[in-house]
CSV table of C-alpha atoms in Angstrom, one decimal:
chain,number,residue,atom,x,y,z
A,1,MET,CA,0.0,0.0,0.0
A,2,ILE,CA,2.9,2.4,0.8
A,3,THR,CA,4.5,1.7,-2.6
A,4,LYS,CA,1.1,2.3,-4.3
A,5,PHE,CA,0.6,5.6,-2.3
A,6,LEU,CA,4.1,6.9,-3.2
A,7,GLY,CA,3.5,6.0,-6.8
A,8,ARG,CA,0.4,8.1,-6.9
A,9,VAL,CA,2.0,11.1,-5.1
A,10,PHE,CA,5.1,11.2,-7.3
A,11,SER,CA,3.3,10.3,-10.5
A,12,GLY,CA,1.1,13.4,-9.9
A,13,ARG,CA,4.2,15.6,-9.9
A,14,ILE,CA,5.8,14.0,-12.9
A,15,PHE,CA,2.8,13.6,-15.1
A,16,LYS,CA,0.9,16.7,-13.9
A,17,THR,CA,0.6,18.1,-17.5
A,18,LEU,CA,-0.1,14.7,-19.1
A,19,GLN,CA,-3.9,14.6,-19.4
A,20,PRO,CA,-5.9,12.1,-21.4
A,21,LYS,CA,-8.1,13.0,-24.3
A,22,ILE,CA,-11.4,11.5,-23.3
A,23,ILE,CA,-13.3,10.3,-26.3
A,24,PRO,CA,-17.1,9.8,-25.8
A,25,PHE,CA,-19.1,6.9,-27.3
A,26,GLY,CA,-20.6,9.1,-30.0
A,27,ALA,CA,-17.2,9.8,-31.4
A,28,HIS,CA,-15.8,6.2,-31.5
A,29,GLY,CA,-18.9,4.0,-31.5
A,30,VAL,CA,-17.5,1.1,-29.5
A,31,ALA,CA,-20.4,-0.2,-27.4
A,32,ARG,CA,-20.0,-2.2,-24.1
A,33,THR,CA,-22.0,-5.0,-25.7
A,34,ARG,CA,-18.9,-5.9,-27.7
A,35,VAL,CA,-16.9,-6.5,-24.6
A,36,SER,CA,-16.9,-10.1,-23.3
A,37,SER,CA,-19.1,-10.9,-20.3
A,38,CYS,CA,-16.1,-11.9,-18.2
A,39,ALA,CA,-14.2,-8.6,-18.9
A,40,LEU,CA,-17.4,-6.6,-18.3
A,41,LYS,CA,-18.1,-8.3,-15.0
A,42,THR,CA,-14.4,-7.9,-13.9
A,43,THR,CA,-14.3,-4.2,-14.6
A,44,GLN,CA,-17.7,-3.6,-12.9
A,45,THR,CA,-16.7,-5.6,-9.8
A,46,LEU,CA,-13.4,-3.7,-9.4
A,47,GLN,CA,-15.2,-0.4,-9.8
A,48,GLN,CA,-17.8,-1.4,-7.3
A,49,HIS,CA,-14.9,-1.9,-4.8
A,50,ASN,CA,-13.7,1.7,-5.5
A,51,PHE,CA,-10.9,0.7,-7.8
A,52,VAL,CA,-10.1,2.2,-11.2
A,53,ALA,CA,-10.5,-0.4,-14.0
A,54,PHE,CA,-10.3,-0.2,-17.8
A,55,ILE,CA,-10.1,-2.5,-20.8
A,56,VAL,CA,-6.7,-1.9,-22.3
A,57,GLY,CA,-4.3,-2.5,-25.1
A,58,GLY,CA,-4.9,-4.7,-28.1
A,59,ALA,CA,-8.6,-5.3,-27.3
A,60,VAL,CA,-9.4,-1.6,-27.5
A,61,ARG,CA,-7.3,-1.3,-30.7
A,62,ASP,CA,-9.1,-4.2,-32.3
A,63,LEU,CA,-12.5,-2.9,-31.3
A,64,LEU,CA,-11.7,0.4,-33.0
A,65,LEU,CA,-10.7,-1.5,-36.1
A,66,GLY,CA,-14.0,-3.4,-36.1
A,67,ARG,CA,-12.3,-6.7,-35.2
A,68,GLU,CA,-13.2,-9.3,-32.6
A,69,PRO,CA,-10.5,-9.2,-29.9
A,70,LYS,CA,-8.9,-12.6,-29.2
A,71,ASP,CA,-8.8,-11.7,-25.5
A,72,PHE,CA,-9.5,-8.8,-23.1
A,73,ASP,CA,-6.9,-7.4,-20.7
A,74,ILE,CA,-7.8,-5.1,-17.8
A,75,ALA,CA,-5.6,-2.5,-16.1
A,76,THR,CA,-6.4,-1.3,-12.6
A,77,ASP,CA,-4.9,0.7,-9.6
A,78,ALA,CA,-5.6,-2.3,-7.4
A,79,THR,CA,-2.5,-4.4,-6.5
A,80,PRO,CA,-2.5,-8.1,-7.4
A,81,GLU,CA,-3.2,-9.0,-3.8
A,82,GLU,CA,-6.2,-6.7,-3.7
A,83,VAL,CA,-7.5,-8.1,-7.0
A,84,ARG,CA,-7.1,-11.6,-5.6
A,85,ARG,CA,-9.2,-10.8,-2.6
A,86,VAL,CA,-12.0,-9.4,-4.7
A,87,PHE,CA,-12.3,-12.4,-7.0
A,88,ARG,CA,-12.7,-15.9,-5.5
A,89,ARG,CA,-11.8,-17.6,-8.7
A,90,SER,CA,-8.5,-16.0,-9.5
A,91,ARG,CA,-4.8,-16.6,-9.2
A,92,ILE,CA,-1.6,-14.5,-9.2
A,93,ILE,CA,0.9,-15.4,-11.9
A,94,GLY,CA,4.2,-14.1,-13.2
A,95,ARG,CA,7.7,-13.3,-11.9
A,96,ARG,CA,8.8,-10.3,-14.0
A,97,PHE,CA,5.6,-8.5,-13.4
A,98,ARG,CA,2.8,-10.1,-11.3
A,99,LEU,CA,-0.6,-10.4,-12.9
A,100,VAL,CA,-3.9,-11.9,-11.9
A,101,HIS,CA,-6.0,-14.3,-14.0
A,102,VAL,CA,-9.7,-14.0,-13.2
A,103,LEU,CA,-11.8,-17.0,-14.3
A,104,CYS,CA,-15.4,-16.8,-15.4
A,105,GLY,CA,-16.5,-20.2,-16.5
A,106,SER,CA,-14.3,-21.2,-19.4
A,107,GLU,CA,-13.2,-17.6,-20.0
A,108,THR,CA,-10.1,-16.0,-18.4
A,109,VAL,CA,-9.2,-12.3,-18.3
A,110,GLU,CA,-5.8,-10.9,-17.3
A,111,VAL,CA,-5.7,-8.1,-14.8
A,112,SER,CA,-2.6,-6.1,-14.3
A,113,THR,CA,-1.8,-3.3,-11.9
A,114,PHE,CA,-0.8,0.1,-13.5
A,115,ARG,CA,2.9,0.0,-14.1
A,116,GLY,CA,5.3,2.8,-13.1
A,117,SER,CA,8.4,4.3,-14.8
A,118,HIS,CA,12.0,3.2,-14.4
A,119,SER,CA,14.7,5.6,-13.3
A,120,ALA,CA,18.5,5.7,-13.8
A,121,ASP,CA,18.9,4.3,-10.3
A,122,ASP,CA,16.9,1.2,-11.3
A,123,ALA,CA,19.3,0.5,-14.1
A,124,GLU,CA,22.4,1.0,-11.9
A,125,ALA,CA,20.8,-1.4,-9.3
A,126,GLY,CA,20.7,-4.2,-11.9
A,127,GLY,CA,17.3,-3.5,-13.4
A,128,ALA,CA,18.8,-3.4,-16.9
A,129,ASP,CA,21.6,-5.0,-18.8
A,130,GLU,CA,24.6,-3.3,-20.5
A,131,HIS,CA,22.5,-2.8,-23.7
A,132,GLY,CA,19.6,-1.1,-21.8
A,133,ARG,CA,17.3,-4.1,-21.8
A,134,ILE,CA,14.9,-4.0,-18.8
A,135,LEU,CA,15.4,-7.1,-16.6
A,136,ARG,CA,13.1,-6.3,-13.7
A,137,ASP,CA,9.6,-4.9,-14.4
A,138,ASN,CA,7.7,-5.1,-11.1
A,139,VAL,CA,7.1,-1.4,-10.5
A,140,PHE,CA,3.6,-0.2,-9.8
A,141,GLY,CA,2.5,3.3,-10.7
A,142,SER,CA,-0.3,5.5,-12.0
A,143,GLN,CA,-2.6,5.3,-15.0
A,144,GLN,CA,-0.6,8.0,-16.7
A,145,GLN,CA,2.7,6.2,-16.1
A,146,ASP,CA,1.1,3.0,-17.4
A,147,ALA,CA,0.1,4.6,-20.6
A,148,THR,CA,3.6,6.0,-21.1
A,149,ARG,CA,5.2,2.7,-20.4
A,150,ARG,CA,3.3,0.9,-23.2
A,151,ASP,CA,5.1,0.5,-26.5
A,152,PHE,CA,3.0,2.0,-29.3
A,153,THR,CA,0.3,4.7,-29.1
A,154,ILE,CA,-2.3,2.3,-30.6
A,155,ASN,CA,-1.8,0.0,-27.5
A,156,ALA,CA,-2.0,2.8,-25.0
A,157,LEU,CA,-5.8,3.2,-25.1
A,158,PHE,CA,-8.1,2.7,-22.1
A,159,TYR,CA,-11.8,1.8,-22.5
A,160,ASP,CA,-14.3,2.2,-19.6
A,161,PRO,CA,-17.3,0.0,-20.3
A,162,ALA,CA,-19.3,1.8,-17.6
A,163,SER,CA,-19.1,5.2,-19.4
A,164,GLN,CA,-18.2,3.8,-22.8
A,165,GLU,CA,-15.4,6.4,-23.0
A,166,ILE,CA,-11.9,5.9,-24.4
A,167,TRP,CA,-9.0,7.6,-22.6
A,168,ASP,CA,-6.2,8.4,-25.0
A,169,TYR,CA,-3.0,9.7,-23.5
A,170,HIS,CA,-0.8,9.6,-26.7
A,171,GLY,CA,-2.9,10.1,-29.7
A,172,GLY,CA,-3.5,6.4,-30.5
A,173,VAL,CA,-7.0,6.9,-31.9
A,174,ALA,CA,-5.7,9.5,-34.4
A,175,ASP,CA,-2.8,7.2,-35.3
A,176,LEU,CA,-5.3,4.4,-36.1
A,177,LYS,CA,-7.3,6.7,-38.3
A,178,LYS,CA,-4.1,7.7,-40.1
A,179,ARG,CA,-3.0,4.0,-40.3
A,180,ARG,CA,0.2,4.9,-38.6
A,181,LEU,CA,2.3,2.9,-36.1
A,182,ARG,CA,4.2,5.2,-33.7
A,183,MET,CA,6.4,4.5,-30.7
A,184,ILE,CA,5.8,6.3,-27.4
A,185,GLY,CA,8.9,8.1,-26.3
A,186,ASP,CA,12.3,7.8,-27.9
A,187,PRO,CA,12.3,4.7,-30.3
A,188,GLU,CA,15.9,3.8,-29.8
A,189,GLN,CA,15.7,3.8,-26.1
A,190,ARG,CA,12.4,1.8,-26.1
A,191,TYR,CA,13.9,-0.8,-28.4
A,192,ARG,CA,17.0,-1.1,-26.2
A,193,GLU,CA,14.7,-1.6,-23.2
A,194,ASP,CA,12.9,-4.4,-24.9
A,195,PRO,CA,14.3,-5.5,-28.4
A,196,VAL,CA,11.1,-7.7,-28.9
A,197,ARG,CA,9.4,-4.4,-29.6
A,198,MET,CA,11.0,-4.4,-33.1
A,199,LEU,CA,9.2,-7.7,-33.8
A,200,ARG,CA,6.0,-6.3,-32.4
A,201,ALA,CA,6.3,-3.3,-34.7
A,202,VAL,CA,6.4,-5.6,-37.7
A,203,ARG,CA,3.5,-7.7,-36.4
A,204,PHE,CA,1.2,-4.8,-35.7
A,205,ALA,CA,2.1,-3.0,-39.0
A,206,ALA,CA,1.4,-6.1,-41.1
A,207,GLY,CA,-1.6,-7.3,-39.0
A,208,CYS,CA,-3.3,-4.0,-38.8
A,209,GLY,CA,-2.4,-2.6,-42.2
A,210,LEU,CA,-0.3,0.2,-40.7
A,211,GLU,CA,2.8,2.1,-41.9
A,212,ILE,CA,5.6,2.3,-39.4
A,213,GLU,CA,6.3,6.0,-38.7
A,214,PRO,CA,9.8,7.0,-40.1
A,215,LYS,CA,11.1,7.9,-36.6
A,216,THR,CA,9.9,4.6,-35.2
A,217,ARG,CA,11.3,2.7,-38.1
A,218,LYS,CA,14.7,4.4,-38.3
A,219,PRO,CA,16.6,2.6,-35.4
A,220,ILE,CA,15.4,-0.9,-36.2
A,221,ARG,CA,18.1,-2.1,-38.6
A,222,ALA,CA,20.9,-0.7,-36.5
A,223,LEU,CA,19.5,-2.4,-33.3
A,224,ALA,CA,18.4,-5.7,-34.9
A,225,GLN,CA,21.4,-7.5,-33.3
A,226,LEU,CA,19.9,-6.8,-29.9
A,227,LEU,CA,17.4,-9.6,-30.5
A,228,GLN,CA,20.3,-12.0,-29.9
A,229,ASN,CA,20.2,-11.0,-26.2
A,230,VAL,CA,16.5,-11.9,-25.8
A,231,PRO,CA,15.9,-15.3,-24.0
A,232,PRO,CA,15.0,-17.9,-26.7
A,233,SER,CA,11.7,-18.9,-25.0
A,234,ARG,CA,10.5,-15.3,-25.2
A,235,LEU,CA,11.6,-14.9,-28.8
A,236,PHE,CA,9.7,-18.1,-29.6
A,237,ASP,CA,6.5,-16.8,-28.0
A,238,GLU,CA,6.7,-13.5,-30.0
A,239,MET,CA,7.6,-15.3,-33.2
A,240,LEU,CA,4.6,-17.7,-32.7
A,241,LYS,CA,2.3,-14.7,-32.3
A,242,LEU,CA,3.6,-13.2,-35.5
A,243,LEU,CA,3.2,-16.4,-37.5
A,244,LEU,CA,-0.3,-17.1,-36.1
A,245,SER,CA,-1.5,-13.6,-36.6
A,246,GLY,CA,-3.4,-14.4,-39.8
A,247,HIS,CA,-0.9,-12.2,-41.6
A,248,ALA,CA,2.2,-14.3,-41.5
A,249,ALA,CA,3.1,-13.9,-45.1
A,250,GLY,CA,3.0,-10.1,-44.7
A,251,CYS,CA,4.9,-10.3,-41.4
A,252,VAL,CA,7.8,-12.3,-43.0
A,253,ALA,CA,7.9,-9.9,-45.9
A,254,LYS,CA,8.3,-7.0,-43.5
A,255,LEU,CA,10.8,-8.9,-41.3
A,256,ARG,CA,12.9,-9.3,-44.5
A,257,LYS,CA,12.4,-5.6,-45.4
A,258,GLU,CA,13.6,-4.5,-42.0
A,259,ARG,CA,16.4,-7.0,-41.9
A,260,LEU,CA,15.0,-8.7,-38.8
A,261,HIS,CA,14.8,-12.2,-40.2
A,262,HIS,CA,18.5,-12.8,-39.6
A,263,GLY,CA,19.0,-15.1,-36.6
A,264,LEU,CA,15.4,-15.7,-35.8
A,265,LEU,CA,15.3,-19.0,-37.6
A,266,PRO,CA,18.7,-20.3,-38.6
A,267,LEU,CA,19.5,-19.2,-42.2
A,268,LEU,CA,15.9,-18.2,-42.9
A,269,ASP,CA,17.3,-15.3,-44.9
A,270,VAL,CA,19.3,-17.8,-47.1
A,271,ILE,CA,16.1,-19.9,-47.6
A,272,LEU,CA,14.2,-16.9,-48.7
A,273,GLU,CA,16.8,-16.2,-51.3
A,274,GLN,CA,16.5,-19.6,-52.9
A,275,PRO,CA,13.7,-19.7,-55.5
A,276,LEU,CA,12.4,-23.2,-54.4
A,277,GLY,CA,12.8,-22.5,-50.7
A,278,GLU,CA,11.1,-19.1,-50.9
A,279,ARG,CA,8.2,-20.5,-52.9
A,280,PHE,CA,7.7,-23.4,-50.4
A,281,VAL,CA,7.9,-21.1,-47.3
A,282,MET,CA,5.5,-18.5,-48.7
A,283,LEU,CA,3.0,-21.2,-49.7
A,284,ALA,CA,3.1,-22.5,-46.2
A,285,LEU,CA,2.5,-19.1,-44.7
A,286,LYS,CA,-0.3,-18.2,-47.1
A,287,ASN,CA,-2.0,-21.5,-46.3
A,288,THR,CA,-1.7,-20.8,-42.6
A,289,ASP,CA,-3.1,-17.3,-43.0
A,290,GLU,CA,-6.1,-18.7,-45.0
A,291,ARG,CA,-6.9,-21.3,-42.3
A,292,ILE,CA,-6.7,-18.7,-39.5
A,293,ARG,CA,-8.9,-16.3,-41.3
A,294,ALA,CA,-11.4,-19.1,-41.9
A,295,GLY,CA,-11.5,-19.9,-38.2
A,296,LYS,CA,-9.7,-23.3,-38.7
A,297,SER,CA,-7.1,-24.7,-36.4
A,298,VAL,CA,-3.4,-24.4,-37.2
A,299,SER,CA,-0.5,-26.6,-35.9
A,300,PRO,CA,2.6,-24.6,-34.8
A,301,ALA,CA,4.6,-27.8,-35.4
A,302,PHE,CA,3.4,-27.9,-39.0
A,303,LEU,CA,4.3,-24.3,-39.5
A,304,PHE,CA,7.8,-24.5,-38.0
A,305,SER,CA,8.5,-27.8,-39.9
A,306,SER,CA,7.7,-25.9,-43.1
A,307,LEU,CA,10.0,-23.0,-42.2
A,308,LEU,CA,12.9,-25.3,-41.4
A,309,TRP,CA,12.3,-27.9,-44.1
A,310,HIS,CA,14.8,-26.6,-46.6
A,311,GLU,CA,17.5,-26.5,-44.0
A,312,VAL,CA,16.8,-30.1,-43.3
A,313,LEU,CA,16.7,-30.9,-47.0
A,314,ALA,CA,20.1,-29.2,-47.6
A,315,ALA,CA,21.7,-31.0,-44.6
A,316,TRP,CA,20.1,-34.3,-45.7
A,317,LYS,CA,21.7,-34.0,-49.2
A,318,SER,CA,25.0,-33.1,-47.6
A,319,MET,CA,25.0,-36.2,-45.4
A,320,GLU,CA,24.2,-38.4,-48.4
A,321,ALA,CA,27.0,-36.8,-50.4
A,322,LYS,CA,29.3,-38.0,-47.6
A,323,GLY,CA,28.2,-41.6,-48.1
A,324,VAL,CA,25.6,-41.8,-45.4
A,325,SER,CA,22.5,-43.9,-46.3
A,326,ALA,CA,19.3,-42.0,-47.1
A,327,ILE,CA,17.2,-42.6,-43.9
A,328,PRO,CA,20.1,-42.3,-41.4
A,329,ALA,CA,21.2,-39.2,-43.3
A,330,LEU,CA,17.7,-37.7,-42.8
A,331,TYR,CA,17.7,-38.3,-39.1
A,332,GLN,CA,21.2,-36.8,-38.7
A,333,ALA,CA,20.1,-33.8,-40.7
A,334,MET,CA,17.0,-33.3,-38.4
A,335,GLU,CA,19.2,-33.5,-35.3
A,336,GLN,CA,21.7,-31.0,-36.8
A,337,VAL,CA,19.1,-28.4,-37.7
A,338,GLY,CA,17.3,-28.9,-34.4
A,339,GLN,CA,20.5,-28.2,-32.4
A,340,VAL,CA,21.2,-25.0,-34.4
A,341,GLN,CA,17.8,-23.5,-34.1
A,342,ALA,CA,17.6,-24.3,-30.4
A,343,GLU,CA,20.3,-21.7,-29.8
A,344,LYS,CA,18.2,-19.0,-31.3
A,345,LEU,CA,14.5,-20.0,-30.9
A,346,ALA,CA,13.4,-22.4,-28.1
A,347,ILE,CA,10.8,-24.4,-29.9
A,348,PRO,CA,9.1,-26.6,-27.2
A,349,ARG,CA,9.9,-30.3,-27.3
A,350,ARG,CA,6.2,-31.2,-27.9
A,351,TYR,CA,6.4,-29.3,-31.2
A,352,GLY,CA,9.9,-30.5,-32.0
A,353,THR,CA,8.8,-34.2,-31.8
A,354,ASP,CA,5.8,-33.6,-34.2
A,355,MET,CA,8.1,-31.7,-36.6
A,356,LYS,CA,10.5,-34.6,-36.8
A,357,GLU,CA,7.7,-37.1,-37.4
A,358,ILE,CA,6.4,-34.9,-40.3
A,359,TRP,CA,9.9,-34.8,-41.8
A,360,ALA,CA,10.5,-38.5,-41.3
A,361,LEU,CA,7.4,-39.6,-43.1
A,362,GLN,CA,8.3,-37.7,-46.3
A,363,PRO,CA,10.4,-40.4,-47.9
A,364,ARG,CA,7.9,-43.0,-46.8
A,365,LEU,CA,5.2,-41.1,-48.8
A,366,LEU,CA,7.1,-41.8,-51.9
A,367,GLN,CA,6.7,-45.5,-51.4
A,368,ARG,CA,3.4,-46.7,-52.9
A,369,SER,CA,3.7,-50.4,-53.1
A,370,GLY,CA,2.8,-53.4,-50.9
A,371,ARG,CA,1.4,-52.7,-47.5
A,372,ARG,CA,3.4,-49.5,-46.9
A,373,PRO,CA,0.6,-47.1,-48.0
A,374,TYR,CA,-1.9,-48.8,-45.7
A,375,ARG,CA,0.4,-48.6,-42.7
A,376,LEU,CA,1.0,-44.9,-43.4
A,377,LEU,CA,-2.8,-44.2,-43.4
A,378,GLU,CA,-2.9,-45.4,-39.8
A,379,HIS,CA,0.0,-43.2,-38.6
A,380,PRO,CA,-1.1,-40.4,-36.2
A,381,ARG,CA,0.9,-37.9,-38.2
A,382,PHE,CA,-0.3,-39.0,-41.6
A,383,ARG,CA,-2.7,-36.1,-42.2
A,384,ALA,CA,-0.1,-33.4,-41.3
A,385,SER,CA,2.6,-35.2,-43.4
A,386,TYR,CA,0.2,-35.5,-46.4
A,387,ASP,CA,-0.6,-31.8,-46.2
A,388,PHE,CA,3.2,-31.2,-46.0
A,389,LEU,CA,3.7,-33.3,-49.1
A,390,LEU,CA,1.1,-31.3,-51.0
A,391,LEU,CA,3.1,-28.1,-50.2
A,392,ARG,CA,6.2,-29.8,-51.6
A,393,CYS,CA,4.2,-30.7,-54.8
A,394,GLN,CA,2.9,-27.1,-55.1
A,395,SER,CA,6.3,-25.7,-54.8
A,396,GLY,CA,7.7,-27.9,-57.5
A,397,GLU,CA,9.9,-30.0,-55.2
A,398,VAL,CA,8.0,-33.2,-55.7
A,399,ASP,CA,6.1,-34.5,-58.7
A,400,VAL,CA,2.4,-33.4,-58.5
A,401,GLU,CA,1.3,-36.9,-59.5
A,402,ILE,CA,2.4,-38.3,-56.1
A,403,GLY,CA,0.3,-35.8,-54.2
A,404,GLU,CA,-2.7,-36.6,-56.4
A,405,TRP,CA,-2.2,-40.3,-55.9
A,406,TRP,CA,-2.4,-40.0,-52.1
A,407,THR,CA,-5.5,-37.8,-52.4
A,408,ARG,CA,-7.2,-40.5,-54.4
A,409,PHE,CA,-5.9,-43.4,-52.4
A,410,GLN,CA,-7.3,-42.1,-49.1
A,411,ASP,CA,-10.9,-42.1,-50.3
A,412,ALA,CA,-10.8,-45.1,-52.6
A,413,ASP,CA,-12.4,-48.4,-51.9
A,414,GLU,CA,-10.3,-51.5,-51.3
A,415,GLN,CA,-10.5,-52.8,-54.9
A,416,THR,CA,-9.5,-49.4,-56.3
A,417,ARG,CA,-6.6,-49.2,-53.8
A,418,GLN,CA,-5.3,-52.5,-54.9
A,419,GLN,CA,-5.3,-51.4,-58.5
A,420,MET,CA,-3.5,-48.1,-57.6
A,421,LEU,CA,-0.6,-49.8,-55.8
A,422,VAL,CA,2.7,-49.3,-57.6
A,423,GLN,CA,4.6,-52.5,-58.5
A,424,GLU,CA,8.0,-53.1,-57.0
A,425,THR,CA,10.7,-52.2,-59.5
A,426,ALA,CA,13.1,-54.7,-58.0
A,427,PRO,CA,11.4,-58.0,-57.1
A,428,GLY,CA,12.2,-59.2,-53.7
A,429,LYS,CA,13.7,-55.9,-52.6
A,430,GLY,CA,13.1,-55.1,-49.0
A,431,ARG,CA,12.1,-58.6,-48.1
A,432,ARG,CA,13.8,-60.1,-45.0
A,433,ARG,CA,15.4,-63.6,-45.2
A,434,ARG,CA,14.5,-65.9,-42.4
A,435,ARG,CA,17.6,-67.1,-40.6
A,436,ARG,CA,17.8,-70.8,-40.4
A,437,ARG,CA,18.8,-72.4,-37.1
A,438,LYS,CA,21.8,-74.7,-37.3
A,439,PRO,CA,20.8,-78.3,-36.8
A,440,ASN,CA,23.1,-78.6,-33.7
A,441,ALA,CA,21.9,-75.4,-32.1
A,442,LYS,CA,20.3,-75.8,-28.7
A,443,PRO,CA,17.5,-73.6,-27.5
A,444,ASN,CA,18.4,-71.1,-24.8
A,445,ASP,CA,17.8,-72.4,-21.3
A,446,THR,CA,15.9,-69.3,-20.4
A,447,GLU,CA,13.3,-69.7,-23.2
């Protein structure tokens, strides 16, 4: 409570001249009926307990753009402990900055306490690294400070469902109307505080159809190497948001334009410079975007297996050139690529396992004789591997006839399937010889 009180007192001095532009419902048209029932109930309950509570960030931005927000976040002057006491079904999470998850049935809303500003003393005390990246972020403050601490003006908007007003401290509504993405404060300093903001700039620009303001864009190329200091797990989370935004193809194009693709996925820049590799990657991204926009599910494992496939393919051919047999060479290539990417992007093991299975089934999909096709149909990763094969066919990497064969084979009756099977080119190939036991051999005593 003391920290909260001091934050209010000092923030009143520092931000005395920073007043929000309060935009009434008639000017923006965002009705409270567009807010989820859980978010509406949470803000109302906090306000009834004499706390300030607003819908914030991306939800407000999406509502203004006429989109359906994926989730609703709430900012309040209540501390995590105070929020926890108000809501029986809630829990405090987080280490870097404590948050509260409030549960309403199957829906969860995230409630954060207004954040305060950092000072030079905080950095000297170990709150930032030598590049300026913020390491500790558990500082409470006022609503004005919270608005200033947010990255872009379009994310520093506060919506009060009770009054249906939008509080705009940094001109975010005007920037949305102008289709402009603008950083709050000095862009270079803000990127140094959190290099991931460079990736967020690309994601918001591509996803919302915005142009990055020249001043906001200028430092990006010079500071791109700071992404190497970001923990791999956090980099993966941000990259996943970017690729599952429904605008992945546009995001990757902007990453390339801003020279941010180097180092995110090993040699992704090299892949995009190879005609076959670029065609394959862009087909995969466009396919992902179409599925997301249609409300269909998307597998992160499938997406990352697509992005890294041509690295696996190159390593596979290299292993074979050294005399390693085809299948062992493929498995060695998968391990090699996996180890390289793990240093830059911490893809969770559950995705990595699925990716390897998709890759491992590719040579088996070329085998269309005997019982092999039947066994593949029963494999749990068949559908993903089949979709992956179709992408390879579309990109020109594999004969289109093979993809068409599998499309027909899946839905054919047994008689048709038998007629479709390809005859073995070398009779007897792949058959195992039964070892004959020597006449004088004695059975093992343990049998």
